[in-house]
PDB file of C-alpha atoms in Angstrom:
ATOM      1  CA  UNK A   1      -2.265  37.182  28.363  1.00 43.00           C
ATOM      2  CA  UNK A   2       0.300  36.788  25.025  1.00 43.00           C
ATOM      3  CA  UNK A   3      -1.355  36.599  21.687  1.00 45.00           C
ATOM      4  CA  UNK A   4      -1.787  33.112  20.570  1.00 50.00           C
ATOM      5  CA  UNK A   5       1.179  33.534  18.226  1.00 50.00           C
ATOM      6  CA  UNK A   6       3.613  33.826  20.826  1.00 47.00           C
ATOM      7  CA  UNK A   7       2.311  31.017  22.738  1.00 49.00           C
ATOM      8  CA  UNK A   8       2.306  28.654  19.753  1.00 52.00           C
ATOM      9  CA  UNK A   9       6.015  30.039  19.559  1.00 51.00           C
ATOM     10  CA  UNK A  10       6.809  29.019  22.885  1.00 48.00           C
ATOM     11  CA  UNK A  11       5.431  25.888  22.901  1.00 52.00           C
ATOM     12  CA  UNK A  12       7.220  25.066  19.379  1.00 46.00           C
ATOM     13  CA  UNK A  13      10.501  26.393  21.002  1.00 50.00           C
ATOM     14  CA  UNK A  14      10.424  24.458  24.090  1.00 49.00           C
ATOM     15  CA  UNK A  15       9.608  20.923  22.035  1.00 50.00           C
ATOM     16  CA  UNK A  16      12.741  21.892  19.641  1.00 45.00           C
ATOM     17  CA  UNK A  17      14.860  22.642  22.590  1.00 47.00           C
ATOM     18  CA  UNK A  18      13.806  19.198  24.172  1.00 49.00           C
ATOM     19  CA  UNK A  19      14.147  17.452  20.843  1.00 47.00           C
ATOM     20  CA  UNK A  20      17.968  19.202  20.164  1.00 44.00           C
ATOM     21  CA  UNK A  21      18.745  18.097  23.883  1.00 45.00           C
ATOM     22  CA  UNK A  22      17.876  14.279  23.306  1.00 46.00           C
ATOM     23  CA  UNK A  23      19.674  14.321  19.657  1.00 44.00           C
ATOM     24  CA  UNK A  24      22.644  16.010  21.597  1.00 41.00           C
ATOM     25  CA  UNK A  25      22.647  13.264  23.931  1.00 42.00           C
ATOM     26  CA  UNK A  26      22.192  10.565  21.320  1.00 46.00           C
ATOM     27  CA  UNK A  27      24.969  11.998  19.244  1.00 43.00           C
ATOM     28  CA  UNK A  28      27.495  11.952  22.272  1.00 43.00           C
ATOM     29  CA  UNK A  29      26.889   8.264  22.877  1.00 44.00           C
ATOM     30  CA  UNK A  30      27.568   7.291  19.579  1.00 42.00           C
ATOM     31  CA  UNK A  31      30.333   9.027  19.490  1.00 45.00           C
ATOM     32  CA  UNK A  32      31.852   7.260  22.649  1.00 45.00           C
ATOM     33  CA  UNK A  33      30.877   3.785  20.680  1.00 48.00           C
ATOM     34  CA  UNK A  34      32.899   4.935  17.958  1.00 46.00           C
ATOM     35  CA  UNK A  35      35.764   5.924  19.856  1.00 47.00           C
ATOM     36  CA  UNK A  36      35.921   2.354  21.644  1.00 49.00           C
ATOM     37  CA  UNK A  37      35.954   0.520  18.559  1.00 49.00           C
ATOM     38  CA  UNK A  38      38.340   2.446  16.816  1.00 48.00           C
ATOM     39  CA  UNK A  39      40.577   3.378  19.506  1.00 47.00           C
ATOM     40  CA  UNK A  40      41.853   6.387  17.500  1.00 47.00           C
ATOM     41  CA  UNK A  41      43.968   9.492  19.454  1.00 49.00           C
ATOM     42  CA  UNK A  42      42.172  11.532  16.961  1.00 39.00           C
ATOM     43  CA  UNK A  43      38.335  10.462  17.801  1.00 44.00           C
ATOM     44  CA  UNK A  44      39.293  10.868  21.506  1.00 45.00           C
ATOM     45  CA  UNK A  45      40.551  14.486  20.993  1.00 45.00           C
ATOM     46  CA  UNK A  46      37.254  15.668  20.002  1.00 43.00           C
ATOM     47  CA  UNK A  47      35.194  14.016  22.758  1.00 49.00           C
ATOM     48  CA  UNK A  48      32.934  16.717  24.758  1.00 48.00           C
ATOM     49  CA  UNK A  49      34.838  18.626  27.375  1.00 53.00           C
ATOM     50  CA  UNK A  50      32.656  20.025  30.338  1.00 57.00           C
ATOM     51  CA  UNK A  51      32.006  23.055  30.863  1.00 60.00           C
ATOM     52  CA  UNK A  52      33.972  24.442  34.062  1.00 69.00           C
ATOM     53  CA  UNK A  53      31.838  25.235  37.171  1.00 73.00           C
ATOM     54  CA  UNK A  54      30.230  29.133  37.396  1.00 80.00           C
ATOM     55  CA  UNK A  55      31.292  31.137  39.987  1.00 84.00           C
ATOM     56  CA  UNK A  56      28.762  31.640  42.744  1.00 87.00           C
ATOM     57  CA  UNK A  57      26.984  34.600  43.192  1.00 78.00           C
ATOM     58  CA  UNK A  58      27.990  35.821  39.511  1.00 83.00           C
ATOM     59  CA  UNK A  59      25.367  36.067  37.101  1.00 75.00           C
ATOM     60  CA  UNK A  60      25.734  35.980  33.261  1.00 70.00           C
ATOM     61  CA  UNK A  61      22.537  38.561  33.041  1.00 70.00           C
ATOM     62  CA  UNK A  62      24.544  41.040  35.154  1.00 68.00           C
ATOM     63  CA  UNK A  63      24.830  44.111  33.248  1.00 71.00           C
ATOM     64  CA  UNK A  64      23.176  42.833  30.264  1.00 71.00           C
ATOM     65  CA  UNK A  65      20.175  45.525  28.976  1.00 76.00           C
ATOM     66  CA  UNK A  66      17.301  45.030  26.433  1.00 73.00           C
ATOM     67  CA  UNK A  67      18.302  46.315  23.019  1.00 78.00           C
ATOM     68  CA  UNK A  68      15.721  46.605  20.304  1.00 77.00           C
ATOM     69  CA  UNK A  69      16.753  44.735  17.088  1.00 80.00           C
ATOM     70  CA  UNK A  70      14.430  45.683  14.015  1.00 79.00           C
ATOM     71  CA  UNK A  71      15.450  42.190  12.031  1.00 81.00           C
ATOM     72  CA  UNK A  72      12.685  41.093  14.506  1.00 84.00           C
ATOM     73  CA  UNK A  73       9.811  42.671  13.193  1.00 82.00           C
ATOM     74  CA  UNK A  74       9.865  40.693  10.272  1.00 83.00           C
ATOM     75  CA  UNK A  75       8.629  37.487  12.406  1.00 83.00           C
ATOM     76  CA  UNK A  76       5.494  38.902  13.607  1.00 88.00           C
ATOM     77  CA  UNK A  77       2.419  39.507  10.922  1.00 87.00           C
ATOM     78  CA  UNK A  78       1.145  42.720  13.186  1.00 88.00           C
ATOM     79  CA  UNK A  79       2.396  45.598  15.401  1.00 90.00           C
ATOM     80  CA  UNK A  80       0.348  44.122  18.472  1.00 90.00           C
ATOM     81  CA  UNK A  81       2.173  40.667  18.103  1.00 88.00           C
ATOM     82  CA  UNK A  82       5.590  42.544  17.791  1.00 87.00           C
ATOM     83  CA  UNK A  83       5.048  45.194  20.821  1.00 87.00           C
ATOM     84  CA  UNK A  84       3.830  41.873  23.198  1.00 86.00           C
ATOM     85  CA  UNK A  85       7.329  40.481  22.086  1.00 84.00           C
ATOM     86  CA  UNK A  86       9.187  43.223  22.613  1.00 85.00           C
ATOM     87  CA  UNK A  87       7.486  43.810  26.392  1.00 85.00           C
ATOM     88  CA  UNK A  88       8.073  40.012  27.250  1.00 80.00           C
ATOM     89  CA  UNK A  89      12.149  40.247  26.213  1.00 79.00           C
ATOM     90  CA  UNK A  90      12.378  43.244  28.103  1.00 80.00           C
ATOM     91  CA  UNK A  91      10.788  41.604  30.959  1.00 75.00           C
ATOM     92  CA  UNK A  92      12.870  38.529  30.605  1.00 77.00           C
ATOM     93  CA  UNK A  93      15.880  40.381  30.647  1.00 75.00           C
ATOM     94  CA  UNK A  94      15.369  42.498  33.258  1.00 77.00           C
ATOM     95  CA  UNK A  95      14.349  39.464  35.638  1.00 75.00           C
ATOM     96  CA  UNK A  96      17.421  37.936  34.556  1.00 68.00           C
ATOM     97  CA  UNK A  97      16.387  34.502  32.848  1.00 71.00           C
ATOM     98  CA  UNK A  98      13.535  33.840  35.480  1.00 77.00           C
ATOM     99  CA  UNK A  99      11.018  34.954  32.889  1.00 77.00           C
ATOM    100  CA  UNK A 100      10.638  32.911  29.399  1.00 73.00           C
ATOM    101  CA  UNK A 101      12.655  35.050  26.793  1.00 73.00           C
ATOM    102  CA  UNK A 102      10.876  34.706  23.368  1.00 68.00           C
ATOM    103  CA  UNK A 103      13.206  33.003  20.738  1.00 64.00           C
ATOM    104  CA  UNK A 104      15.794  32.170  23.155  1.00 70.00           C
ATOM    105  CA  UNK A 105      15.843  28.484  23.733  1.00 68.00           C
ATOM    106  CA  UNK A 106      14.303  29.015  27.198  1.00 74.00           C
ATOM    107  CA  UNK A 107      11.121  27.281  28.307  1.00 74.00           C
ATOM    108  CA  UNK A 108       9.096  27.305  31.589  1.00 84.00           C
ATOM    109  CA  UNK A 109       7.904  24.017  33.020  1.00 86.00           C
ATOM    110  CA  UNK A 110       4.372  23.638  32.801  1.00 85.00           C
ATOM    111  CA  UNK A 111       3.023  21.275  35.151  1.00 90.00           C
ATOM    112  CA  UNK A 112       5.286  20.830  38.464  1.00 91.00           C
ATOM    113  CA  UNK A 113       3.174  18.026  39.500  1.00 92.00           C
ATOM    114  CA  UNK A 114       4.794  15.634  36.684  1.00 91.00           C
ATOM    115  CA  UNK A 115       7.074  13.068  37.358  1.00 88.00           C
ATOM    116  CA  UNK A 116      10.678  14.712  36.484  1.00 83.00           C
ATOM    117  CA  UNK A 117      13.536  12.322  37.437  1.00 77.00           C
ATOM    118  CA  UNK A 118      13.553   9.130  39.603  1.00 81.00           C
ATOM    119  CA  UNK A 119       9.893   9.192  40.764  1.00 86.00           C
ATOM    120  CA  UNK A 120      10.361  12.834  42.010  1.00 90.00           C
ATOM    121  CA  UNK A 121       7.834  15.522  40.564  1.00 93.00           C
ATOM    122  CA  UNK A 122       9.221  18.944  39.212  1.00 92.00           C
ATOM    123  CA  UNK A 123       8.493  20.534  41.958  1.00 94.00           C
ATOM    124  CA  UNK A 124       9.886  18.218  44.628  1.00 95.00           C
ATOM    125  CA  UNK A 125      12.996  18.105  42.262  1.00 92.00           C
ATOM    126  CA  UNK A 126      13.374  21.937  42.061  1.00 94.00           C
ATOM    127  CA  UNK A 127      12.431  22.171  45.575  1.00 96.00           C
ATOM    128  CA  UNK A 128      15.950  20.153  46.196  1.00 95.00           C
ATOM    129  CA  UNK A 129      17.532  22.223  43.725  1.00 95.00           C
ATOM    130  CA  UNK A 130      16.888  25.544  44.949  1.00 97.00           C
ATOM    131  CA  UNK A 131      17.369  24.460  48.381  1.00 98.00           C
ATOM    132  CA  UNK A 132      20.870  23.919  47.646  1.00 96.00           C
ATOM    133  CA  UNK A 133      21.339  27.966  46.671  1.00 97.00           C
ATOM    134  CA  UNK A 134      19.606  28.942  50.054  1.00 98.00           C
ATOM    135  CA  UNK A 135      21.902  26.950  51.884  1.00 97.00           C
ATOM    136  CA  UNK A 136      24.848  28.408  50.312  1.00 96.00           C
ATOM    137  CA  UNK A 137      23.188  31.715  50.775  1.00 97.00           C
ATOM    138  CA  UNK A 138      22.807  31.431  54.373  1.00 98.00           C
ATOM    139  CA  UNK A 139      26.331  29.756  54.941  1.00 97.00           C
ATOM    140  CA  UNK A 140      27.966  32.757  52.753  1.00 96.00           C
ATOM    141  CA  UNK A 141      26.483  35.305  53.958  1.00 96.00           C
ATOM    142  CA  UNK A 142      25.291  34.352  57.727  1.00 96.00           C
ATOM    143  CA  UNK A 143      21.154  34.883  56.542  1.00 97.00           C
ATOM    144  CA  UNK A 144      18.310  32.872  57.649  1.00 97.00           C
ATOM    145  CA  UNK A 145      16.240  32.297  54.390  1.00 98.00           C
ATOM    146  CA  UNK A 146      14.075  29.500  54.277  1.00 98.00           C
ATOM    147  CA  UNK A 147      12.216  28.033  51.098  1.00 98.00           C
ATOM    148  CA  UNK A 148       8.465  28.141  51.467  1.00 98.00           C
ATOM    149  CA  UNK A 149       7.084  27.479  47.842  1.00 97.00           C
ATOM    150  CA  UNK A 150       8.462  26.601  44.160  1.00 96.00           C
ATOM    151  CA  UNK A 151       6.127  29.237  42.046  1.00 95.00           C
ATOM    152  CA  UNK A 152       8.053  29.023  38.296  1.00 94.00           C
ATOM    153  CA  UNK A 153      10.960  27.071  37.033  1.00 94.00           C
ATOM    154  CA  UNK A 154      12.523  27.848  33.859  1.00 91.00           C
ATOM    155  CA  UNK A 155      14.981  25.689  32.151  1.00 88.00           C
ATOM    156  CA  UNK A 156      17.931  26.544  29.333  1.00 83.00           C
ATOM    157  CA  UNK A 157      20.658  24.128  28.173  1.00 75.00           C
ATOM    158  CA  UNK A 158      21.758  21.094  26.788  1.00 70.00           C
ATOM    159  CA  UNK A 159      24.761  18.489  28.183  1.00 72.00           C
ATOM    160  CA  UNK A 160      24.461  21.236  31.012  1.00 81.00           C
ATOM    161  CA  UNK A 161      21.399  23.257  32.081  1.00 83.00           C
ATOM    162  CA  UNK A 162      20.680  26.037  34.078  1.00 89.00           C
ATOM    163  CA  UNK A 163      17.569  25.959  36.160  1.00 93.00           C
ATOM    164  CA  UNK A 164      16.060  29.440  37.092  1.00 93.00           C
ATOM    165  CA  UNK A 165      13.610  29.085  40.142  1.00 96.00           C
ATOM    166  CA  UNK A 166      11.298  31.586  41.167  1.00 96.00           C
ATOM    167  CA  UNK A 167       9.988  30.582  44.973  1.00 97.00           C
ATOM    168  CA  UNK A 168       8.222  32.242  47.948  1.00 97.00           C
ATOM    169  CA  UNK A 169      10.365  32.696  50.910  1.00 98.00           C
ATOM    170  CA  UNK A 170      10.730  33.943  54.768  1.00 98.00           C
ATOM    171  CA  UNK A 171      13.735  35.956  55.296  1.00 97.00           C
ATOM    172  CA  UNK A 172      13.450  35.071  59.053  1.00 95.00           C
ATOM    173  CA  UNK A 173      10.985  33.147  61.573  1.00 93.00           C
ATOM    174  CA  UNK A 174       7.261  34.317  60.629  1.00 93.00           C
ATOM    175  CA  UNK A 175       8.451  36.961  58.440  1.00 96.00           C
ATOM    176  CA  UNK A 176       6.808  38.049  55.595  1.00 97.00           C
ATOM    177  CA  UNK A 177       6.860  36.190  52.022  1.00 97.00           C
ATOM    178  CA  UNK A 178       9.104  37.502  49.584  1.00 97.00           C
ATOM    179  CA  UNK A 179       9.930  36.287  46.468  1.00 96.00           C
ATOM    180  CA  UNK A 180      13.466  34.931  45.406  1.00 97.00           C
ATOM    181  CA  UNK A 181      15.422  33.805  42.360  1.00 96.00           C
ATOM    182  CA  UNK A 182      17.693  30.571  42.609  1.00 96.00           C
ATOM    183  CA  UNK A 183      19.908  29.862  39.693  1.00 94.00           C
ATOM    184  CA  UNK A 184      21.704  26.217  39.709  1.00 94.00           C
ATOM    185  CA  UNK A 185      23.550  24.391  37.264  1.00 92.00           C
ATOM    186  CA  UNK A 186      22.736  20.497  36.399  1.00 89.00           C
ATOM    187  CA  UNK A 187      24.291  17.891  34.492  1.00 84.00           C
ATOM    188  CA  UNK A 188      22.794  15.035  31.900  1.00 78.00           C
ATOM    189  CA  UNK A 189      22.374  11.867  33.828  1.00 72.00           C
ATOM    190  CA  UNK A 190      23.111  13.498  37.357  1.00 69.00           C
ATOM    191  CA  UNK A 191      27.328  12.704  36.357  1.00 75.00           C
ATOM    192  CA  UNK A 192      28.069  15.459  38.878  1.00 86.00           C
ATOM    193  CA  UNK A 193      26.139  16.948  41.709  1.00 90.00           C
ATOM    194  CA  UNK A 194      24.423  20.014  41.005  1.00 93.00           C
ATOM    195  CA  UNK A 195      25.923  23.545  41.227  1.00 93.00           C
ATOM    196  CA  UNK A 196      24.727  26.270  42.965  1.00 95.00           C
ATOM    197  CA  UNK A 197      25.058  29.396  40.867  1.00 95.00           C
ATOM    198  CA  UNK A 198      23.232  32.273  43.015  1.00 95.00           C
ATOM    199  CA  UNK A 199      20.200  33.061  45.225  1.00 96.00           C
ATOM    200  CA  UNK A 200      18.697  36.636  45.658  1.00 94.00           C
ATOM    201  CA  UNK A 201      15.531  38.436  46.274  1.00 95.00           C
ATOM    202  CA  UNK A 202      13.502  38.866  42.540  1.00 90.00           C
ATOM    203  CA  UNK A 203      14.265  42.119  40.992  1.00 82.00           C
ATOM    204  CA  UNK A 204      11.510  44.848  40.590  1.00 78.00           C
ATOM    205  CA  UNK A 205      10.399  45.185  36.852  1.00 67.00           C
ATOM    206  CA  UNK A 206      10.079  48.489  34.895  1.00 63.00           C
ATOM    207  CA  UNK A 207       7.439  47.337  32.492  1.00 55.00           C
TER     208      UNK A 207
END
């Protein structure tokens, strides 16, 4: 288990991220209202431009390796907490974002049974999102992967956000359970359909 300082940091970080997301949405709404009132070409020039859709099966974590930053040590009161932080950060990078990365803005969904969107629980919503990635994988590679159960979900983002979904799957009928990762990009307000990014077996961690 992580020390209490790490857990508290993750809880504060999750709360801060949610507040920032809410603030960004409110600021964007205010800017749009101002643009409508003023009708200025200059104001319109600075409207939010959506991120381009990512390329399928190309991961931003590919090629990334953990590097120790000596400045991180100052944030911890004792060596044990610091070493725990380093271990968790290395695991998060090796998992390619599918484990919470301390001090990064990512946060895990604590209760998958809570209502998340339009009377859907977080588990139901992320099952649908993961199945988008499973379908894309099967269509692209001719595989027969089938999602069985959601295990964990990590989220990161603002106007658009990425869901890092860990789930158990079967690769063929009555096959053994295999842990898989699915990554999907969603849009605030569902203004565009979610976009599948990747679907792969989980990598093995070295630590």
